[in-house]
Coordinates of C-alpha atoms and ligand atoms in Angstrom, one line a residue:
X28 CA 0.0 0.0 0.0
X29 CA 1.3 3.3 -1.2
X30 CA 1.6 6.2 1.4
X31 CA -1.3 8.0 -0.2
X32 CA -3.7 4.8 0.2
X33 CA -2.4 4.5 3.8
X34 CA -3.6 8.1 4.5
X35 CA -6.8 7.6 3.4
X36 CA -7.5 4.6 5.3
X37 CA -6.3 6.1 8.5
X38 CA -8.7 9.2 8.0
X39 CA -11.7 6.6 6.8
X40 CA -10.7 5.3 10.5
X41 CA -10.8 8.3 12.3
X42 CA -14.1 9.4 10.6
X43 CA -15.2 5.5 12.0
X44 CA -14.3 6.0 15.3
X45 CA -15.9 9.6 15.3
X46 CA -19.2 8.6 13.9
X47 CA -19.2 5.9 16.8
X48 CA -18.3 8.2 19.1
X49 CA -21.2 10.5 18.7
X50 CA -23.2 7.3 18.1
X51 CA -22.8 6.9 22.3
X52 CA -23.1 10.3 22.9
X53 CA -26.7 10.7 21.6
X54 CA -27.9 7.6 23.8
X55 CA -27.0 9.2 27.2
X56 CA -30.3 10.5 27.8
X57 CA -31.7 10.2 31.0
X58 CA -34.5 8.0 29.8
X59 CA -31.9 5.4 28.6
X60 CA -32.4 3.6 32.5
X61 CA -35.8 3.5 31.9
X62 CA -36.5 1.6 28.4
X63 CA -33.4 -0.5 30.2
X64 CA -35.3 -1.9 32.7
X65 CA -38.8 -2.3 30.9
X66 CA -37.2 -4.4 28.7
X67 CA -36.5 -6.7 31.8
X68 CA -33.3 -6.3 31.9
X69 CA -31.2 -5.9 35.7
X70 CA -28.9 -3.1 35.3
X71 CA -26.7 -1.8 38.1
X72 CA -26.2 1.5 39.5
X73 CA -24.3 2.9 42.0
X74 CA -25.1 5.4 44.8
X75 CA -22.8 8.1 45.3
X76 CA -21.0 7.1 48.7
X77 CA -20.3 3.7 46.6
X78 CA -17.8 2.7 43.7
X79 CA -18.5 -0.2 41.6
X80 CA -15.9 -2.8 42.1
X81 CA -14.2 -4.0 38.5
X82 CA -14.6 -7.4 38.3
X83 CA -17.5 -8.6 40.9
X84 CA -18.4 -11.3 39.9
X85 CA -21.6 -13.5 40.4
X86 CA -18.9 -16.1 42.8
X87 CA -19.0 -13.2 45.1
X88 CA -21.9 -15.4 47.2
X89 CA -23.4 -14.3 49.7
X90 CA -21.7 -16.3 51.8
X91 CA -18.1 -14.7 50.3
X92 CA -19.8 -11.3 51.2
X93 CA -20.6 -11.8 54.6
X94 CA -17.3 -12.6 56.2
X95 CA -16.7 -8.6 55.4
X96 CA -12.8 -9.4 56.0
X97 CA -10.9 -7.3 53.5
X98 CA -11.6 -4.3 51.6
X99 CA -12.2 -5.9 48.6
X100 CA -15.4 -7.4 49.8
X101 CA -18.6 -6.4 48.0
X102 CA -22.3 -6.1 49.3
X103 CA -24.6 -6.1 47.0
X104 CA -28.2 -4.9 46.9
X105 CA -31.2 -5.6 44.8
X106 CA -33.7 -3.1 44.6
X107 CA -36.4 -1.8 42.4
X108 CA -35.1 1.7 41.9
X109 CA -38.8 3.4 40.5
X110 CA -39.8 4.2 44.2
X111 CA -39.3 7.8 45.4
X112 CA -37.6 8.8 48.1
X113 CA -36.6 5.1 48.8
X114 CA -34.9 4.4 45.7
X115 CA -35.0 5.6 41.9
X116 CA -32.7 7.6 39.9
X117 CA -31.0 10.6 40.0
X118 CA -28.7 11.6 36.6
X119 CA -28.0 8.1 36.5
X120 CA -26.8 6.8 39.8
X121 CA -29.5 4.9 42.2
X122 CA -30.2 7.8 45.3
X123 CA -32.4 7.7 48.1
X124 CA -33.0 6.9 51.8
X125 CA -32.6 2.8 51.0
X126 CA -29.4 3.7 48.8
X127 CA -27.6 5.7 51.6
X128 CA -28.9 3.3 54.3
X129 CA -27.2 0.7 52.9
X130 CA -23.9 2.7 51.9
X131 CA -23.8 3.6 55.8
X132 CA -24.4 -0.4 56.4
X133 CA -21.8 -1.3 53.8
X134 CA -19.3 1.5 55.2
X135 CA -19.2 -0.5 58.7
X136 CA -19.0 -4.0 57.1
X137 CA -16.0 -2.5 55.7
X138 CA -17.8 -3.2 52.5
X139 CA -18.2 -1.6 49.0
X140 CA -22.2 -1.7 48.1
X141 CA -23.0 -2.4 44.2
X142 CA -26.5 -1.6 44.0
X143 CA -28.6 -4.0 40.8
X144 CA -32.1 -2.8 39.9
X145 CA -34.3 -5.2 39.0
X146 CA -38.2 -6.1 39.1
X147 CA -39.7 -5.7 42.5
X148 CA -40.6 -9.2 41.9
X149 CA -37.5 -10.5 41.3
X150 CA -35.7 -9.4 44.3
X151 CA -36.9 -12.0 46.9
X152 CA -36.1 -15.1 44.6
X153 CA -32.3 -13.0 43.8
X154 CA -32.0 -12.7 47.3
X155 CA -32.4 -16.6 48.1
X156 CA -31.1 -18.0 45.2
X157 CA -27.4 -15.9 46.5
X158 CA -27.6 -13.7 43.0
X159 CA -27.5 -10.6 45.5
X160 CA -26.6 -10.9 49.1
X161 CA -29.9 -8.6 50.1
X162 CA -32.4 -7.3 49.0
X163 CA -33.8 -3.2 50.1
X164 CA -36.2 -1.5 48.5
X165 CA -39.2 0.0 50.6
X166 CA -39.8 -3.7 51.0
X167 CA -42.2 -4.9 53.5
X168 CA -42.2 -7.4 56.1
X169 CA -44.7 -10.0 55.6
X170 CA -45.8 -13.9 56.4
X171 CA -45.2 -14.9 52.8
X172 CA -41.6 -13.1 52.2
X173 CA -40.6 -14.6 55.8
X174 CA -41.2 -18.0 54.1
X175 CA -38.2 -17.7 51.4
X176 CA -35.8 -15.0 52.8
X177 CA -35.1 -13.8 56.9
X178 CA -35.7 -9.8 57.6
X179 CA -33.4 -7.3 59.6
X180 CA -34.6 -5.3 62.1
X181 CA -37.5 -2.7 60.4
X182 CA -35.9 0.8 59.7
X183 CA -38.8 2.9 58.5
X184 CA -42.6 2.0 58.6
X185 CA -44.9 2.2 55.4
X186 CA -48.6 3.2 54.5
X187 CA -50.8 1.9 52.1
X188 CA -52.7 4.9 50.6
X189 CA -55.1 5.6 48.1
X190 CA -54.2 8.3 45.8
X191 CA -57.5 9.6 44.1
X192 CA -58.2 11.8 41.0
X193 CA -59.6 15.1 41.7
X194 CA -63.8 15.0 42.4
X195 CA -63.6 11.2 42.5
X196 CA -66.4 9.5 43.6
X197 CA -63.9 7.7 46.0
X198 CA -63.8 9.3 49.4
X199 CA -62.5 6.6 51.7
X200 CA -61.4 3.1 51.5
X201 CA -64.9 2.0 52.6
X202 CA -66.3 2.8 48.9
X203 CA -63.9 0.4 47.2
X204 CA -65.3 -2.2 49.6
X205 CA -69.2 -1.2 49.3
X206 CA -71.5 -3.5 47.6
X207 CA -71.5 -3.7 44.1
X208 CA -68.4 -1.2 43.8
X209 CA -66.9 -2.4 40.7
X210 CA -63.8 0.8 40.9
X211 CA -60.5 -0.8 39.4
X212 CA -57.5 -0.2 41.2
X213 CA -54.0 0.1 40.1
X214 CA -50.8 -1.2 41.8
X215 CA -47.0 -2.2 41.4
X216 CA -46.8 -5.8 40.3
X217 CA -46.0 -7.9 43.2
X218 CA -45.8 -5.4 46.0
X219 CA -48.4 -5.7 48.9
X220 CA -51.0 -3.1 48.1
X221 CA -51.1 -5.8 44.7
X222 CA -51.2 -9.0 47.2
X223 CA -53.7 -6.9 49.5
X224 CA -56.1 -5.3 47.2
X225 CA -55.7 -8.5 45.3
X226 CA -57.0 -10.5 49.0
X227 CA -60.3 -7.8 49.6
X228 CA -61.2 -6.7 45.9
X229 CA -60.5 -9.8 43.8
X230 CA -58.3 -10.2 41.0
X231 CA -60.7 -8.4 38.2
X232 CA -60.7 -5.0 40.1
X233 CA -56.5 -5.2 40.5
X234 CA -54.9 -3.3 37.5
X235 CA -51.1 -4.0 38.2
X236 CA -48.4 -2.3 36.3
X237 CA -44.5 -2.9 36.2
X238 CA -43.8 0.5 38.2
X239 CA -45.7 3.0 40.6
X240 CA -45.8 5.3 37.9
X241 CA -47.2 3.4 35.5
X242 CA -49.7 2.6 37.5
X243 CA -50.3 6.7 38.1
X244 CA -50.5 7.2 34.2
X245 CA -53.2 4.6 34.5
X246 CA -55.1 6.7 36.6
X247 CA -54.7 9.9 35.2
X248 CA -55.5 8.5 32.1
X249 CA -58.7 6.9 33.1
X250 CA -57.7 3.4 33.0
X251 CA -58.4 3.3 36.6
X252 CA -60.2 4.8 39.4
X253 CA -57.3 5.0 41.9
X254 CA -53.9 3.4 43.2
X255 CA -52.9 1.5 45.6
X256 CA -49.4 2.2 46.8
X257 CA -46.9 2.9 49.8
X258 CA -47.5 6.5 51.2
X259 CA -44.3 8.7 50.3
X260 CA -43.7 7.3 47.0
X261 CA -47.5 7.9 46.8
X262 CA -46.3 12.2 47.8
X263 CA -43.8 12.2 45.5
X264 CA -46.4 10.7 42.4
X265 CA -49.0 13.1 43.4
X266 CA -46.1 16.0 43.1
X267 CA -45.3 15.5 40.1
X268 CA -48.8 15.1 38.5
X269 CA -51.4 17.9 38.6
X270 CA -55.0 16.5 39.8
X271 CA -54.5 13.5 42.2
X272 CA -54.8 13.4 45.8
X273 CA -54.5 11.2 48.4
X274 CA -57.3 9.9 50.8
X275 CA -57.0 10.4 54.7
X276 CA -57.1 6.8 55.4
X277 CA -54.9 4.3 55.2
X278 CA -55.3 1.0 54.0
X279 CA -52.5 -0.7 56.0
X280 CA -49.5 -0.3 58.1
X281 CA -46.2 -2.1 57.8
X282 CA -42.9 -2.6 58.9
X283 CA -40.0 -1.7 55.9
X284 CA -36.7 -4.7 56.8
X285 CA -33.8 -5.7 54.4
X286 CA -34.1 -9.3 53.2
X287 CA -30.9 -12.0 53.6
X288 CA -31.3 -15.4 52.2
X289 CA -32.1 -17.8 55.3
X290 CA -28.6 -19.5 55.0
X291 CA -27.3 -16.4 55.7
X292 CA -27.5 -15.8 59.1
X293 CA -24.3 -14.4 60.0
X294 CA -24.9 -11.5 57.2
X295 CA -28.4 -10.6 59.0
X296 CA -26.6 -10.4 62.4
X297 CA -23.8 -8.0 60.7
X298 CA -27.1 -5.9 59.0
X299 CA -28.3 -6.0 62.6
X300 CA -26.1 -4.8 64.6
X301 CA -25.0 -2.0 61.7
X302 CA -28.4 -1.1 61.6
X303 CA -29.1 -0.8 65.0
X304 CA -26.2 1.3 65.4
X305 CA -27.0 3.7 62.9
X306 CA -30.5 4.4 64.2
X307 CA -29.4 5.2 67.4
X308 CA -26.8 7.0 66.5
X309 CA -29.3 9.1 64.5
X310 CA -27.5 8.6 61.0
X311 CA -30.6 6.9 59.3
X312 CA -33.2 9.6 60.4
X313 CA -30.9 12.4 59.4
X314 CA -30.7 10.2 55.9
X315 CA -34.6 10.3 56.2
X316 CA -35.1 13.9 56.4
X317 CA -32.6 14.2 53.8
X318 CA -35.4 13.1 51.7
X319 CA -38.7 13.3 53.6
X320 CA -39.4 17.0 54.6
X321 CA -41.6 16.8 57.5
X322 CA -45.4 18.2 56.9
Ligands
LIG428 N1 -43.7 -1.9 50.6 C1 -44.3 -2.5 49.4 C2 -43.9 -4.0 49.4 O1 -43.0 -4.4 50.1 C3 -43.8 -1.9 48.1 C4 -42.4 -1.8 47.9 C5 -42.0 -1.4 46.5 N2 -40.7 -1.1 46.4 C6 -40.0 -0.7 45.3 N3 -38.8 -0.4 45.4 N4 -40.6 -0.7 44.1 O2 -44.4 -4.7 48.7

């Protein structure tokens, strides 16, 4: 190849590598998470406090993780990061009181936290199966979970509420349960306003949608007559849409732990006592008013 030939190649090259370039630039918008995710796919973001170790690998077990004895040991989390203020995103990293909880727990462990985002329900069965050593996302203690995975202490306690279009008929939670009330009611696939409304309404009347705010579209759509849903991440929906309210009475009252897979009992004494340290130490309600601003 003559020098002339050589030159051109190199610059048809270049004009490669720039295209492709620009190619990735275009796709960094913040929607990109999103589509990610409602394609099914687990993709892993990192809070700020955290750095995502190179390398972590799926042989990092749960039981690997637990013995927390160098400072190349990783915790990792599996959350549902669509759930204001406990977890969703913020330009592109995973933020929120569950993300900073469990930096502040991984911090003590002498850990490095790697956050994955996945399904809500997907997050048990990762748990268990040793995918992810535990599992924190706004997630409630209950009969069923206690079955398949063991809880940490509770860390912040959770509402069901019933968020309401403007002039609904709907007034309380007694006119979803009148006779004859045929009002459809939206939820996040798997949580417990879905298993609960699910229990008391039947399974025609339960609307359930892959996030909370999909199930808010619903509704301000018209596809349903109210949602179901845990109350802050119930605030922060009604915030950002004009028209919705939520009702004064709540639906039910429950307890918000981590999940460890049963095996894993040394890992949910180490949660424990981290935990319990940083509650009375006042760290996780100053993370809480970090994002809850008292009425
Ligand atoms: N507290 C409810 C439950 O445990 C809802 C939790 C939903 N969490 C989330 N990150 N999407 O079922």
């Amino acid at each position: 190849m003559n020098m002339k030939k050589l030159l051109l190649v190199l610059l048809a090259l270049t004009l490669v590598f720039a295209v492709a370039a620009c190619a990735t630039d275009g796709t960094t918008d913040p929607d990109a998470d999103v589509q990610q995710e409602e394609e099914g796919t687990a993709e892993e973001g990192t809070v700020e406090e955290g750095t995502v170790e190179e390398g972590a690998t799926e042989d990092e077990t749960a039981g690997n993780a637990a013995n927390g004895d160098g400072n190349d040991a990783v915790l990792t989390m599996a959350t549902n990061a669509t759930f204001p203020p406990f977890e969703y995103y913020e330009e592109g990293a995973i933020v929120g009181i569950d993300a900073e909880v469990a930096a502040a727990i991984a911090e003590k462990l002498g850990m490095e936290l790697e956050i994955m985002d996945m399904e809500f329900g997907a997050i048990v069965a990762a748990v268990q199966s040793g995918k992810t050593d535990m599992g924190m996302a706004g997630m409630t203690v209950t009969e069923d979970r206690l079955e398949n995975v063991n809880f940490s202490i509770t860390y912040a306690t959770g509402i069901q509420v019933i968020i309401v279009p403007e002039g609904s008929p709907i007034t309380s939670i007694d006119d979803l349960f009148a006779e004859g009330a045929e009002y459809l009611v939206g939820v996040q696939q798997d949580t417990t306003g879905d298993v609960i409304c699910t229990e008391d309404f039947g399974d025609d009347r339960v609307m359930r949608y892959n996030k909370g705010t999909d199930a808010v579209l619903a509704l301000t759509t018209g596809r349903v007559d109210c949602v179901i849903i845990d109350n802050e991440p119930a605030k922060a929906f009604v915030a950002a849409n004009e028209g919705l309210s939520i009702l004064e009475t709540e639906y039910a009252v429950e307890d918000y732990a981590i999940c460890v897979a049963k095996e894993n009992t040394e890992l949910l004494e180490q949660i424990d006592t981290a935990l319990t340290e940083l509650i009375e130490d006042g760290t996780v309600q100053t993370i809480i008013d970090k994002y809850i601003v008292a009425e």
